[in-house]
Short mmCIF file of C-alpha atoms in Angstrom, two decimals:
data_model
loop_
_atom_site.label_atom_id
_atom_site.label_comp_id
_atom_site.label_asym_id
_atom_site.label_seq_id
_atom_site.Cartn_x
_atom_site.Cartn_y
_atom_site.Cartn_z
CA UNK A 215 117.20 113.56 85.69
CA UNK A 216 116.05 116.82 84.22
CA UNK A 217 114.05 116.29 81.09
CA UNK A 218 112.05 119.44 81.39
CA UNK A 219 111.85 121.32 78.14
CA UNK A 220 112.53 125.00 78.38
CA UNK A 221 109.42 126.83 79.40
CA UNK A 222 107.26 123.75 79.77
CA UNK A 223 106.31 120.86 81.96
CA UNK A 224 108.34 117.65 82.02
CA UNK A 225 107.05 114.99 79.66
CA UNK A 226 106.11 112.79 82.61
CA UNK A 227 103.72 115.46 83.90
CA UNK A 228 102.24 116.00 80.42
CA UNK A 229 101.69 112.28 79.93
CA UNK A 230 100.19 111.74 83.38
CA UNK A 231 97.82 114.67 82.90
CA UNK A 232 96.86 113.36 79.49
CA UNK A 233 96.02 109.91 80.87
CA UNK A 234 93.93 111.45 83.63
CA UNK A 235 92.26 113.76 81.12
CA UNK A 236 91.27 110.86 78.87
CA UNK A 237 89.90 108.85 81.80
CA UNK A 238 87.98 111.91 82.98
CA UNK A 239 86.39 112.47 79.61
CA UNK A 240 85.45 108.80 79.39
CA UNK A 241 83.79 109.11 82.79
CA UNK A 242 85.97 106.31 84.20
CA UNK A 243 87.51 108.31 86.98
CA UNK A 244 86.91 111.67 88.53
CA UNK A 245 89.72 113.81 89.79
CA UNK A 246 88.20 114.05 93.26
CA UNK A 247 88.87 110.34 93.76
CA UNK A 248 92.48 110.85 92.70
CA UNK A 249 92.78 113.77 95.12
CA UNK A 250 91.48 111.54 97.91
CA UNK A 251 94.14 108.89 97.33
CA UNK A 252 96.97 111.43 97.08
CA UNK A 253 95.80 113.22 100.21
CA UNK A 254 95.50 109.92 102.09
CA UNK A 255 99.05 108.87 101.21
CA UNK A 256 100.56 112.31 101.74
CA UNK A 257 98.86 113.06 105.05
CA UNK A 258 97.45 109.94 106.68
CA UNK A 259 99.66 106.95 105.92
CA UNK A 260 103.38 106.49 106.30
CA UNK A 261 106.04 104.81 108.40
CA UNK A 262 104.33 106.15 111.53
CA UNK A 263 101.37 103.92 110.70
CA UNK A 264 103.52 100.80 110.77
CA UNK A 265 105.31 102.06 113.88
CA UNK A 266 101.98 102.04 115.74
CA UNK A 267 101.51 98.40 114.81
CA UNK A 268 104.99 97.47 115.98
CA UNK A 269 104.70 99.33 119.29
CA UNK A 270 101.35 97.68 119.96
CA UNK A 271 102.86 94.26 119.26
CA UNK A 272 105.74 95.00 121.63
CA UNK A 273 103.41 95.90 124.49
CA UNK A 274 100.48 93.54 123.92
CA UNK A 275 101.49 89.86 123.57
CA UNK A 276 98.00 88.79 122.53
CA UNK A 277 97.91 91.42 119.80
CA UNK A 278 101.32 90.22 118.66
CA UNK A 279 100.04 86.67 118.31
CA UNK A 280 97.09 87.89 116.26
CA UNK A 281 99.43 90.04 114.14
CA UNK A 282 101.72 87.14 113.37
CA UNK A 283 98.72 84.91 112.60
CA UNK A 284 96.93 87.38 110.32
CA UNK A 285 98.58 90.72 109.69
CA UNK A 286 95.69 92.45 107.94
CA UNK A 287 93.07 91.49 110.52
CA UNK A 288 95.28 92.69 113.36
CA UNK A 289 96.04 95.98 111.58
CA UNK A 290 92.31 96.44 110.99
CA UNK A 291 91.84 96.39 114.78
CA UNK A 292 93.89 99.61 114.80
CA UNK A 293 91.94 101.09 111.92
CA UNK A 294 94.80 100.45 109.51
CA UNK A 295 94.30 98.92 106.09
CA UNK A 296 93.05 99.46 102.60
CA UNK A 297 91.92 97.67 99.49
CA UNK A 298 95.45 97.76 98.08
CA UNK A 299 96.75 94.95 100.24
CA UNK A 300 95.25 91.48 100.25
CA UNK A 301 97.63 89.54 102.47
CA UNK A 302 100.06 90.90 105.04
CA UNK A 303 102.59 88.48 106.44
CA UNK A 304 104.40 89.79 109.51
CA UNK A 305 107.83 88.28 110.16
CA UNK A 306 109.43 88.62 113.58
CA UNK A 307 113.06 89.40 114.21
CA UNK A 308 114.74 87.64 117.13
CA UNK A 309 118.34 87.48 118.34
CA UNK A 310 118.73 84.36 116.16
CA UNK A 311 116.75 85.34 113.05
CA UNK A 312 116.77 88.54 111.02
CA UNK A 313 114.19 89.17 108.29
CA UNK A 314 114.46 91.57 105.37
CA UNK A 315 112.00 92.34 102.59
CA UNK A 316 112.59 92.91 98.89
CA UNK A 317 110.47 92.84 95.76
CA UNK A 318 112.68 91.31 93.10
CA UNK A 319 110.36 91.71 90.11
CA UNK A 320 108.87 95.13 90.69
CA UNK A 321 108.37 97.12 93.87
CA UNK A 322 105.57 95.59 95.94
CA UNK A 323 105.30 97.16 99.36
CA UNK A 324 102.66 97.22 102.11
CA UNK A 325 101.35 100.68 101.16
CA UNK A 326 98.50 100.89 103.70
CA UNK A 327 100.89 100.10 106.56
CA UNK A 328 104.15 101.82 105.54
CA UNK A 329 103.12 104.36 102.93
CA UNK A 330 105.27 104.63 99.81
CA UNK A 331 108.63 102.89 99.52
CA UNK A 332 111.91 104.82 99.46
CA UNK A 333 113.79 105.18 96.16
CA UNK A 334 116.44 102.60 97.06
CA UNK A 335 113.80 99.92 97.67
CA UNK A 336 112.70 100.28 94.04
CA UNK A 337 116.21 100.42 92.61
CA UNK A 338 117.60 97.71 90.35
CA UNK A 339 120.60 97.41 92.66
CA UNK A 340 118.66 96.64 95.84
CA UNK A 341 116.20 94.34 94.10
CA UNK A 342 118.88 92.16 92.54
CA UNK A 343 121.63 92.35 95.13
CA UNK A 344 119.47 91.71 98.21
CA UNK A 345 118.90 88.21 96.86
CA UNK A 346 122.46 87.54 95.68
CA UNK A 347 124.43 88.97 98.60
CA UNK A 348 122.05 90.08 101.33
CA UNK A 349 124.61 90.23 104.15
CA UNK A 350 126.88 92.44 102.10
CA UNK A 351 124.03 94.75 101.14
CA UNK A 352 122.86 95.02 104.75
CA UNK A 353 126.41 95.80 105.85
CA UNK A 354 126.64 98.54 103.23
CA UNK A 355 123.42 99.98 104.59
CA UNK A 356 124.89 100.01 108.08
CA UNK A 357 123.58 96.75 109.50
CA UNK A 358 126.31 94.19 110.16
CA UNK A 359 124.86 90.83 111.20
CA UNK A 360 126.94 88.26 113.02
CA UNK A 361 127.49 84.90 111.31
CA UNK A 362 125.38 83.24 114.01
CA UNK A 363 122.28 85.17 112.90
CA UNK A 364 120.12 83.44 110.33
CA UNK A 365 119.07 85.85 107.60
CA UNK A 366 115.75 85.37 105.82
CA UNK A 367 115.03 87.38 102.68
CA UNK A 368 111.34 87.64 101.77
CA UNK A 369 110.33 88.38 98.20
CA UNK A 370 107.09 90.37 97.89
CA UNK A 371 105.59 88.52 95.00
CA UNK A 372 102.03 87.79 94.07
CA UNK A 373 99.49 89.03 96.63
CA UNK A 374 101.62 88.75 99.77
CA UNK A 375 103.16 91.84 101.37
CA UNK A 376 105.61 91.64 104.25
CA UNK A 377 106.18 93.68 107.37
CA UNK A 378 109.18 93.07 109.60
CA UNK A 379 108.46 93.14 113.31
CA UNK A 380 111.79 94.43 114.65
CA UNK A 381 113.27 93.45 117.99
CA UNK A 382 112.36 95.73 120.84
CA UNK A 383 115.59 97.38 121.94
CA UNK A 384 116.94 96.75 125.42
CA UNK A 385 116.39 99.40 128.07
CA UNK A 386 112.91 100.40 126.87
CA UNK A 387 110.89 98.68 129.58
CA UNK A 388 109.77 101.98 131.02
CA UNK A 389 108.53 103.49 127.74
CA UNK A 390 104.87 103.77 126.83
CA UNK A 391 103.44 102.35 123.64
CA UNK A 392 103.36 105.84 122.12
CA UNK A 393 106.97 106.50 123.11
CA UNK A 394 108.03 103.17 121.67
CA UNK A 395 106.33 104.01 118.37
CA UNK A 396 108.58 107.04 117.95
CA UNK A 397 111.64 104.76 117.92
CA UNK A 398 110.43 102.56 115.07
CA UNK A 399 111.77 103.52 111.65
CA UNK A 400 110.68 102.64 108.16
CA UNK A 401 114.02 100.96 107.50
CA UNK A 402 113.59 98.71 110.55
CA UNK A 403 110.19 97.58 109.27
CA UNK A 404 111.72 96.70 105.88
CA UNK A 405 114.50 94.91 107.73
CA UNK A 406 117.54 96.93 106.66
CA UNK A 407 118.05 98.42 110.12
CA UNK A 408 117.44 97.65 113.77
CA UNK A 409 115.46 99.78 116.15
CA UNK A 410 117.85 101.57 118.47
CA UNK A 411 117.23 103.24 121.78
CA UNK A 412 119.63 106.10 122.31
CA UNK B 585 123.86 97.08 85.29
CA UNK B 586 122.46 96.72 88.78
CA UNK B 587 125.58 96.39 90.89
CA UNK B 588 125.63 99.87 92.34
CA UNK B 589 126.21 100.10 96.07
CA UNK B 590 122.94 100.55 97.93
CA UNK B 591 124.67 102.86 100.34
CA UNK B 592 125.06 105.44 97.61
CA UNK B 593 121.38 105.26 96.79
CA UNK B 594 120.16 105.69 100.32
CA UNK B 595 122.63 108.46 100.99
CA UNK B 596 121.61 110.21 97.79
CA UNK B 597 117.97 110.13 98.77
CA UNK B 598 118.78 111.37 102.27
CA UNK B 599 120.74 114.28 100.85
CA UNK B 600 117.79 115.62 98.95
CA UNK B 601 115.67 116.42 101.94
CA UNK B 602 116.03 116.97 105.64
CA UNK B 603 113.41 114.37 106.37
CA UNK B 604 113.29 111.64 103.74
CA UNK B 605 110.58 109.76 105.58
CA UNK B 606 108.20 112.67 105.36
CA UNK B 607 108.56 113.31 101.63
CA UNK B 608 106.13 110.92 100.03
CA UNK B 609 106.34 112.04 96.42
CA UNK B 610 109.25 113.89 94.87
CA UNK B 611 107.21 115.42 92.09
CA UNK B 612 103.59 116.45 91.64
CA UNK B 613 103.26 114.17 88.62
CA UNK B 614 104.36 111.06 90.53
CA UNK B 615 101.76 111.83 93.21
CA UNK B 616 99.09 112.23 90.54
CA UNK B 617 100.17 109.04 88.81
CA UNK B 618 100.03 107.01 92.02
CA UNK B 619 96.65 108.49 92.96
CA UNK B 620 95.23 107.85 89.52
CA UNK B 621 96.34 104.22 89.56
CA UNK B 622 94.93 103.51 93.01
CA UNK B 623 91.69 105.28 92.15
CA UNK B 624 91.36 102.98 89.12
CA UNK B 625 92.02 99.95 91.33
CA UNK B 626 89.48 101.10 93.91
CA UNK B 627 86.93 101.67 91.14
CA UNK B 628 87.50 98.10 89.98
CA UNK B 629 88.84 99.10 86.57
CA UNK B 630 91.71 96.69 87.10
CA UNK B 631 93.18 94.80 90.05
CA UNK B 632 96.37 95.35 92.01
CA UNK B 633 97.57 92.08 90.55
CA UNK B 634 96.96 93.18 86.95
CA UNK B 635 98.85 96.40 87.52
CA UNK B 636 101.65 94.54 89.24
CA UNK B 637 102.00 92.22 86.23
CA UNK B 638 102.17 95.23 83.94
CA UNK B 639 104.89 96.77 86.14
CA UNK B 640 106.85 93.52 86.12
CA UNK B 641 106.74 93.36 82.32
CA UNK B 642 107.72 97.01 81.96
CA UNK B 643 110.56 96.85 84.50
CA UNK B 644 111.91 93.61 83.07
CA UNK B 645 112.05 95.13 79.58
CA UNK B 646 113.70 98.29 80.89
CA UNK B 647 116.32 96.48 82.94
CA UNK B 648 117.62 94.59 79.91
CA UNK B 649 119.53 97.75 79.10
CA UNK B 650 118.79 100.26 81.83
CA UNK B 651 118.84 100.60 85.55
CA UNK B 652 116.27 101.97 87.97
CA UNK B 653 118.29 104.23 90.20
CA UNK B 654 115.94 107.03 91.21
CA UNK B 655 112.31 107.82 91.90
CA UNK B 656 112.11 109.42 88.47
CA UNK B 657 113.28 106.36 86.54
CA UNK B 658 110.95 104.23 88.64
CA UNK B 659 107.81 106.33 88.14
CA UNK B 660 108.58 106.65 84.43
CA UNK B 661 108.24 102.87 84.27
CA UNK B 662 104.97 103.24 86.18
CA UNK B 663 103.62 105.62 83.52
CA UNK B 664 104.42 103.11 80.80
CA UNK B 665 103.00 100.20 82.80
CA UNK B 666 99.73 102.05 83.39
CA UNK B 667 99.48 103.04 79.73
CA UNK B 668 100.19 99.51 78.57
CA UNK B 669 97.48 98.13 80.83
CA UNK B 670 94.92 100.73 79.75
CA UNK B 671 95.75 100.02 76.10
CA UNK B 672 95.37 96.28 76.60
CA UNK B 673 91.99 96.86 78.16
CA UNK B 674 90.98 99.04 75.24
CA UNK B 675 90.45 102.03 77.52
CA UNK B 676 92.96 104.24 75.76
CA UNK B 677 92.87 103.94 71.99
CA UNK B 678 95.83 104.43 69.71
CA UNK B 679 96.21 108.09 68.93
CA UNK B 680 94.14 109.26 71.90
CA UNK B 681 97.18 109.82 74.06
CA UNK B 682 99.07 111.96 71.56
CA UNK B 683 95.97 114.06 70.96
CA UNK B 684 95.38 114.63 74.66
CA UNK B 685 99.08 115.39 75.27
CA UNK B 686 98.89 118.07 72.62
CA UNK B 687 95.88 119.58 74.38
CA UNK B 688 97.66 119.52 77.73
CA UNK B 689 100.73 121.20 76.23
CA UNK B 690 98.65 123.86 74.57
CA UNK B 691 96.96 124.59 77.89
CA UNK B 692 100.23 124.81 79.83
CA UNK B 693 101.74 128.26 80.16
CA UNK B 694 105.52 128.62 79.93
CA UNK B 695 107.16 128.79 83.29
CA UNK B 696 110.59 129.54 84.65
CA UNK B 697 113.19 126.90 83.94
CA UNK B 698 114.86 125.52 86.99
CA UNK B 699 116.47 122.17 86.41
CA UNK B 700 114.41 120.61 89.15
CA UNK B 701 110.79 120.20 90.09
CA UNK B 702 109.55 122.04 93.12
CA UNK B 703 108.30 119.72 95.77
CA UNK B 704 104.57 119.97 95.82
CA UNK B 705 104.51 123.38 94.24
CA UNK B 706 100.89 124.07 93.37
CA UNK B 707 100.25 123.67 89.69
CA UNK B 708 97.05 124.03 87.73
CA UNK B 709 95.83 120.75 86.27
CA UNK B 710 94.78 122.68 83.19
CA UNK B 711 94.55 126.30 82.16
CA UNK B 712 91.76 127.62 80.00
CA UNK B 713 92.13 130.87 78.11
#
């Protein structure tokens, strides 16, 4: 992966700086706006954002109904959202149905709710194999589904982004919403894992 | 081309850091690239959909022969997709990129040569002498 010339920056850094430099000089963008976005995604948004949504849905049935009806509007109630997502479709896991999300053509992902996707989500292997042999891929990632479970694979194409609402694990009746949120992982909200309670 | 076990990919990414969920960008340039693209979208220079189409075209062309198997190979496609879109819109003219890259290189001091990027190591955006 190293393409860094001796004593210099990698070509990717040079090219990115050059693009930003041109746009700066043209007055199209100012670096402060870029800083804002980077700061927002490094500090404010990530899997914990989505975990708040899931925990709220687990503890508030009316919120859950609103979330399943219109994901973005429900997230906005929690102050979550951004201009980068136009439609958020929330799909609910049950004992009979498991949902998993992929973007076959590129790497679409609900950025304002989950932050940036992991490397494997963007990989050629995941994007092609999750459609061809989803059960096998899930098993390789540590999630073995019984044959009785219906598996739905959602392709993030066009303007729609998906968020998986995982099953609330058994034995968590006594936990608060905030405690529940700490159990929810990024992988569970993509659908390649279940939420577990130790 | 794309038949690699996913397990290897997720394990590889977990190995690189104690907390993979906390590391948003592996390199400063990928953070900058993402921020730049979203800033352009927020400013209305192009839409999410337009950028997505450019990514699809770029990734499809790349995957004829190659394979996206890391954050680096992915964000390299992103650079090319952003450039292609800005060229199509007439924002970046032919020749402008090479000229600006030369200026960036000239302004970049030599630094020590590890074979990896430091995570979020502070770097000057430009150096004037």
